[in-house]
Short mmCIF file of C-alpha atoms in Angstrom, two decimals:
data_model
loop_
_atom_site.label_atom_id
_atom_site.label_comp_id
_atom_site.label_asym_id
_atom_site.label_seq_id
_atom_site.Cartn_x
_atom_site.Cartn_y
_atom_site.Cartn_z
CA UNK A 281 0.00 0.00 0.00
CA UNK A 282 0.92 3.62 -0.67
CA UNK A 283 2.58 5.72 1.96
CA UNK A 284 1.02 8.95 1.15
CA UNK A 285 -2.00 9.80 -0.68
CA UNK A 286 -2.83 13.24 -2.28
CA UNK A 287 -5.45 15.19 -2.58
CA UNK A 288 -7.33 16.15 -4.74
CA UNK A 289 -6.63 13.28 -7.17
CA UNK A 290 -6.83 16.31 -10.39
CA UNK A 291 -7.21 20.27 -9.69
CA UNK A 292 -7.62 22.43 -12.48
CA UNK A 293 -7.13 26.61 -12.23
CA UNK A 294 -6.70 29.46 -14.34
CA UNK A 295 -3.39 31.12 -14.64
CA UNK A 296 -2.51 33.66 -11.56
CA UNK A 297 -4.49 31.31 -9.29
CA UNK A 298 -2.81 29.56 -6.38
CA UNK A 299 -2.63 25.88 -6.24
CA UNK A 300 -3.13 23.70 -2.92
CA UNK A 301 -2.31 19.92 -2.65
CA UNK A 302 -2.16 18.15 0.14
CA UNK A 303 -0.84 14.84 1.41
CA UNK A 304 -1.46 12.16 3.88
CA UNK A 305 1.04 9.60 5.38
CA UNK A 306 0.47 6.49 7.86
CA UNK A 307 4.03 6.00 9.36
CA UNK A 308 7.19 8.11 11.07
CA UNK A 309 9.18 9.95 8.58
CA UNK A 310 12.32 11.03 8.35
CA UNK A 311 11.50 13.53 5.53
CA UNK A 312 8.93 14.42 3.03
CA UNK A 313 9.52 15.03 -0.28
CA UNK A 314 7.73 17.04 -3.49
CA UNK A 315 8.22 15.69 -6.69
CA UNK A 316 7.15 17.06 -10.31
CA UNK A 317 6.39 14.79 -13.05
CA UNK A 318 5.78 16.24 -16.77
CA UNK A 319 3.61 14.28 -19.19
CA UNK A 320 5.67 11.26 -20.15
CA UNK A 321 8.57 12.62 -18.41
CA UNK A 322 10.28 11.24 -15.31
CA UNK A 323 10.38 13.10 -11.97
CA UNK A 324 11.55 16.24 -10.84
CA UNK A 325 12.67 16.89 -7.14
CA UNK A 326 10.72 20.24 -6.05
CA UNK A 327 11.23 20.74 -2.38
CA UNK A 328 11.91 18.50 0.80
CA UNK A 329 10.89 19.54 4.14
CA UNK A 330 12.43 17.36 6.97
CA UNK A 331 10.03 15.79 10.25
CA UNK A 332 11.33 18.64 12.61
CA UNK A 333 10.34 21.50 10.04
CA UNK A 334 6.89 23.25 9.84
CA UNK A 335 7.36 25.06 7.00
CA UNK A 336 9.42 26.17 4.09
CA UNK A 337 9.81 28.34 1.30
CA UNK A 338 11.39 27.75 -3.02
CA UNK A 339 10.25 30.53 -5.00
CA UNK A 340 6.59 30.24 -5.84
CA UNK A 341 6.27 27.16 -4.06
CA UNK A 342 5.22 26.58 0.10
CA UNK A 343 5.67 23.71 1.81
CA UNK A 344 4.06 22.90 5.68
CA UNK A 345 4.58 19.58 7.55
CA UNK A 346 2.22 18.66 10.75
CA UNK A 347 3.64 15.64 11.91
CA UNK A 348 0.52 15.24 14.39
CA UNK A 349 -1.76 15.08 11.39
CA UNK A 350 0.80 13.07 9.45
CA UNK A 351 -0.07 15.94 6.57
CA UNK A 352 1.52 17.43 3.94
CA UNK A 353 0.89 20.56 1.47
CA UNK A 354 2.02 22.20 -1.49
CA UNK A 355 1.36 25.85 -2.29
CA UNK A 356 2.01 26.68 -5.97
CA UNK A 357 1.78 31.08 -6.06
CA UNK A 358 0.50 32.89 -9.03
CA UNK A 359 0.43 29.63 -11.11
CA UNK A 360 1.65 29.91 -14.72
CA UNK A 361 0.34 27.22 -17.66
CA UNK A 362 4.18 25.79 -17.25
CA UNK A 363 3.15 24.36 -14.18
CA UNK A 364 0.67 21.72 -15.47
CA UNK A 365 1.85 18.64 -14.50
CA UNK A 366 1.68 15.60 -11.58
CA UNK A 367 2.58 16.29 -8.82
CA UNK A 368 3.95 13.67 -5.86
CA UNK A 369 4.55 13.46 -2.19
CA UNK A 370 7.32 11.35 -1.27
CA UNK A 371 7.88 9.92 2.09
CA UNK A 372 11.55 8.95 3.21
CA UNK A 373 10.78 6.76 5.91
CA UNK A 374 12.72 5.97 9.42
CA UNK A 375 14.96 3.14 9.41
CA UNK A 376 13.97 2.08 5.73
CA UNK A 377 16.86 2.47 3.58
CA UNK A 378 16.30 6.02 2.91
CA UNK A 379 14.19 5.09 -0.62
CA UNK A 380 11.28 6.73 -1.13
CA UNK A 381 7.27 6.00 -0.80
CA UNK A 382 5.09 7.63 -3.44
CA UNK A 383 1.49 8.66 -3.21
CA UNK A 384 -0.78 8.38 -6.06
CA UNK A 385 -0.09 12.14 -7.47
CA UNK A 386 -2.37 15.36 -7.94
CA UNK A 387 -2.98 16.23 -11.62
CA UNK A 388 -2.71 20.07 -11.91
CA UNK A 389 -3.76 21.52 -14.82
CA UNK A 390 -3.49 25.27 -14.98
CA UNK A 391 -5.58 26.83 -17.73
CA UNK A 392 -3.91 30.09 -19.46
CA UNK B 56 27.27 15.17 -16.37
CA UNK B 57 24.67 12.98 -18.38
CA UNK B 58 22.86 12.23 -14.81
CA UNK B 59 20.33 9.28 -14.84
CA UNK B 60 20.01 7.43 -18.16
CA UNK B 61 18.32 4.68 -19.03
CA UNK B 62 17.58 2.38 -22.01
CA UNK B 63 16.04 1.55 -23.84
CA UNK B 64 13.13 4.09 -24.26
CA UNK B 65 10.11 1.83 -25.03
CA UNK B 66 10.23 -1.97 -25.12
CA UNK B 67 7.16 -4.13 -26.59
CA UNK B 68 7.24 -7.98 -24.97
CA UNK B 69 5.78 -10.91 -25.59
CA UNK B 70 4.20 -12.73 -22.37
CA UNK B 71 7.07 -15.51 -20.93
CA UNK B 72 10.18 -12.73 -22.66
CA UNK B 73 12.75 -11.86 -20.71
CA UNK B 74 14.64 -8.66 -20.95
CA UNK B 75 16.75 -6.16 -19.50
CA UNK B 76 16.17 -2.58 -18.80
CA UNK B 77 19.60 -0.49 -17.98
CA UNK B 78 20.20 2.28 -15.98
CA UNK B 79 23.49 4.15 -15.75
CA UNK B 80 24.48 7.29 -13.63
CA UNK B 81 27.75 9.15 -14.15
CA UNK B 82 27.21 10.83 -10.78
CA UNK B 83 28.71 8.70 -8.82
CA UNK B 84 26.02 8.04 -6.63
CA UNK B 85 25.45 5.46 -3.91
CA UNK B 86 21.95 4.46 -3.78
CA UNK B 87 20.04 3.73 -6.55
CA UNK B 88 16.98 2.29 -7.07
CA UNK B 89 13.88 1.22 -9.53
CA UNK B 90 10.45 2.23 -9.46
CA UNK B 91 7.31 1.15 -11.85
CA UNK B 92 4.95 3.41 -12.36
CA UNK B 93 1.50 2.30 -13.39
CA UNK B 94 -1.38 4.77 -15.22
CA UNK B 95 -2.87 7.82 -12.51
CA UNK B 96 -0.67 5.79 -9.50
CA UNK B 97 2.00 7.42 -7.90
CA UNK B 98 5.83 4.98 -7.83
CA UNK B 99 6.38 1.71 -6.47
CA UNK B 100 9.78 0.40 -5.65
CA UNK B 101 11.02 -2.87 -6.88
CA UNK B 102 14.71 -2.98 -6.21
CA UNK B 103 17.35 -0.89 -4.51
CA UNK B 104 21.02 -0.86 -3.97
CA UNK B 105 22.83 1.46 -1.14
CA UNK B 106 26.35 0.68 -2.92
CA UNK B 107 28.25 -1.75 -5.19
CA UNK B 108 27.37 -5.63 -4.06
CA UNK B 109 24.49 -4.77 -2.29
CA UNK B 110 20.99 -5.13 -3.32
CA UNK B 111 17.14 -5.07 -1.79
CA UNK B 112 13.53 -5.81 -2.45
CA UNK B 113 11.31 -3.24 -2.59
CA UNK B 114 7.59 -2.78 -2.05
CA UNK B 115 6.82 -4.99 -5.59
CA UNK B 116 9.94 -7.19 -6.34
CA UNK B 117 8.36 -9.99 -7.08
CA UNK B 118 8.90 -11.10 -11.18
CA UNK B 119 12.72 -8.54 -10.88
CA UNK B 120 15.78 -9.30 -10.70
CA UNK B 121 18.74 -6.55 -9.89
CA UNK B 122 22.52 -6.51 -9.73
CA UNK B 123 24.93 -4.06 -8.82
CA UNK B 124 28.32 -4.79 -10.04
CA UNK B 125 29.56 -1.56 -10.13
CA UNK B 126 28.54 2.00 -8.55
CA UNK B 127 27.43 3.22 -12.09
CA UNK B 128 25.06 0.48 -13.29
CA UNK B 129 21.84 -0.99 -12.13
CA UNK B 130 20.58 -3.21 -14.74
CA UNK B 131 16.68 -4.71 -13.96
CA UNK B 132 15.76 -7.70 -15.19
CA UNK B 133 12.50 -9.19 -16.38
CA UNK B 134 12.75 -12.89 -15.50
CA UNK B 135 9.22 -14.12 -17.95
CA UNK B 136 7.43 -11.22 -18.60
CA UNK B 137 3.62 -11.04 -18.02
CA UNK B 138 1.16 -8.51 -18.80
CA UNK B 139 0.72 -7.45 -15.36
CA UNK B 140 4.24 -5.99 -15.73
CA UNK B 141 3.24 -3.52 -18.08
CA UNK B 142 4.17 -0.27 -16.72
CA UNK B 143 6.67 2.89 -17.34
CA UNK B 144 9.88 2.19 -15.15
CA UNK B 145 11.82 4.63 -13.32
CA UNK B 146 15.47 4.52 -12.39
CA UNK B 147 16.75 6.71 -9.78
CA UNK B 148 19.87 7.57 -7.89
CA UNK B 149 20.73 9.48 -5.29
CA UNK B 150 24.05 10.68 -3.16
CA UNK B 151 23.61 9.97 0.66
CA UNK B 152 26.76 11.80 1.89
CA UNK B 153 26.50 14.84 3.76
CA UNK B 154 22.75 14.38 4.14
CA UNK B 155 21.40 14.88 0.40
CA UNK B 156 18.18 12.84 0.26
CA UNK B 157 16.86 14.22 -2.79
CA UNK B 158 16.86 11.45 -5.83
CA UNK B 159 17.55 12.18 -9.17
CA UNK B 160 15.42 10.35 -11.95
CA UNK B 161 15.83 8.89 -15.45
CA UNK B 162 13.40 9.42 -18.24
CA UNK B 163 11.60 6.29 -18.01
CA UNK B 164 11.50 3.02 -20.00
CA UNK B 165 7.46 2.62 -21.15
CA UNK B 166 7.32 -1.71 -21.32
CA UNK B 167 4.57 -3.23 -23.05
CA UNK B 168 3.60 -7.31 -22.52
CA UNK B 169 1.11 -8.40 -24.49
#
């Protein structure tokens, strides 16, 4: 089963708009992760934000961690029609080899 | 550097083929690792490696085979293909000194079984 699961499953906004998606996770982590994926393209690394952070900041994007809620989200600012694409939530979990657990991905689509 | 690459880009399989899908990373990275990907759902490992002779199952491994014989390559191989193994595969690597978790990805191999 998945580690984290995002939500919403698709989001679709007109450019300028802000963008909110948000994960869930079951188990500790050591870090969380933000991952872009362009159609048939392989993954970009956006952002990580580590268990002991709250919050943090790359450009137009805003990440916030609540380990009591086991919650994630990504803020995308002023979207632009370049941003349509997946995007993932990656958990690195304690004592598991440092790989990575996936959720199932919000499909952004940002409409010019 | 070339980063992640990985070949070939689309493969087309009969049920009970074998194959091999390479990955090769010129950063010299420690870990590395493959992930399938199937339609709308998010990664799922199969097979990592934290350094040279050293391998691990994954969350799916079942149907994979791996080897690490040197730091750059991380071949995966398809024992007897089956449909169900139809997916786009990721290879990714990733440098674990001085506390760099991000991974870096290839563009994909996108295998068809029929």
């Amino acid at each position: 089963s998945q580690q984290g699961e995002e939500d919403p499953q698709a989001l679709s906004i007109q450019e300028g708009e802000n963008a909110t998606m948000n994960c869930s996770y079951k188990t500790s982590i050591n870090n969380l992760q933000w991952y872009r994926q362009n159609s048939g393209r392989g993954l970009v690394h956006l952002i990580l934000i580590r268990s002991n952070e709250r919050e943090k900041h790359s450009g137009r994007l805003r990440v916030t961690l609540d380990t009591s809620k086991k919650s994630s989200s990504l803020l995308i600012t002023a979207s632009r029609a370049a941003d349509t694409a997946s995007y993932f939530c990656a958990t690195d979990r304690n004592n598991a080899g440092n790989m990575l657990t996936f959720g199932g991905g919000t499909r952004l689509m940002v409409k010019p | 550097n070339a980063g992640v690459t990985q070949t070939p880009k689309f493969q087309v399989l009969k049920t009970g083929q074998s194959m091999t899908l390479q990955c090769a990373q010129d950063m010299n990275h420690e870990y590395m690792s493959w992930y399938r990907q199937d339609p709308g759902m998010g990664l799922r490992l199969i097979h990592y490696s934290v350094g040279a002779g050293i391998t691990d199952q994954g969350e799916v491994p079942n149907g994979y085979n791996v080897s690490r014989s040197t730091t750059e390559d991380f071949p995966l191989r398809l024992l007897s293909a089956a449909p169900s193994q139809t997916s786009v595969y990721f290879c990714a690597s990733r440098d674990p000194r001085g506390g760099i978790e991000t991974q870096y990805f290839g563009p994909g191999t996108r295998l068809l079984v029929l």
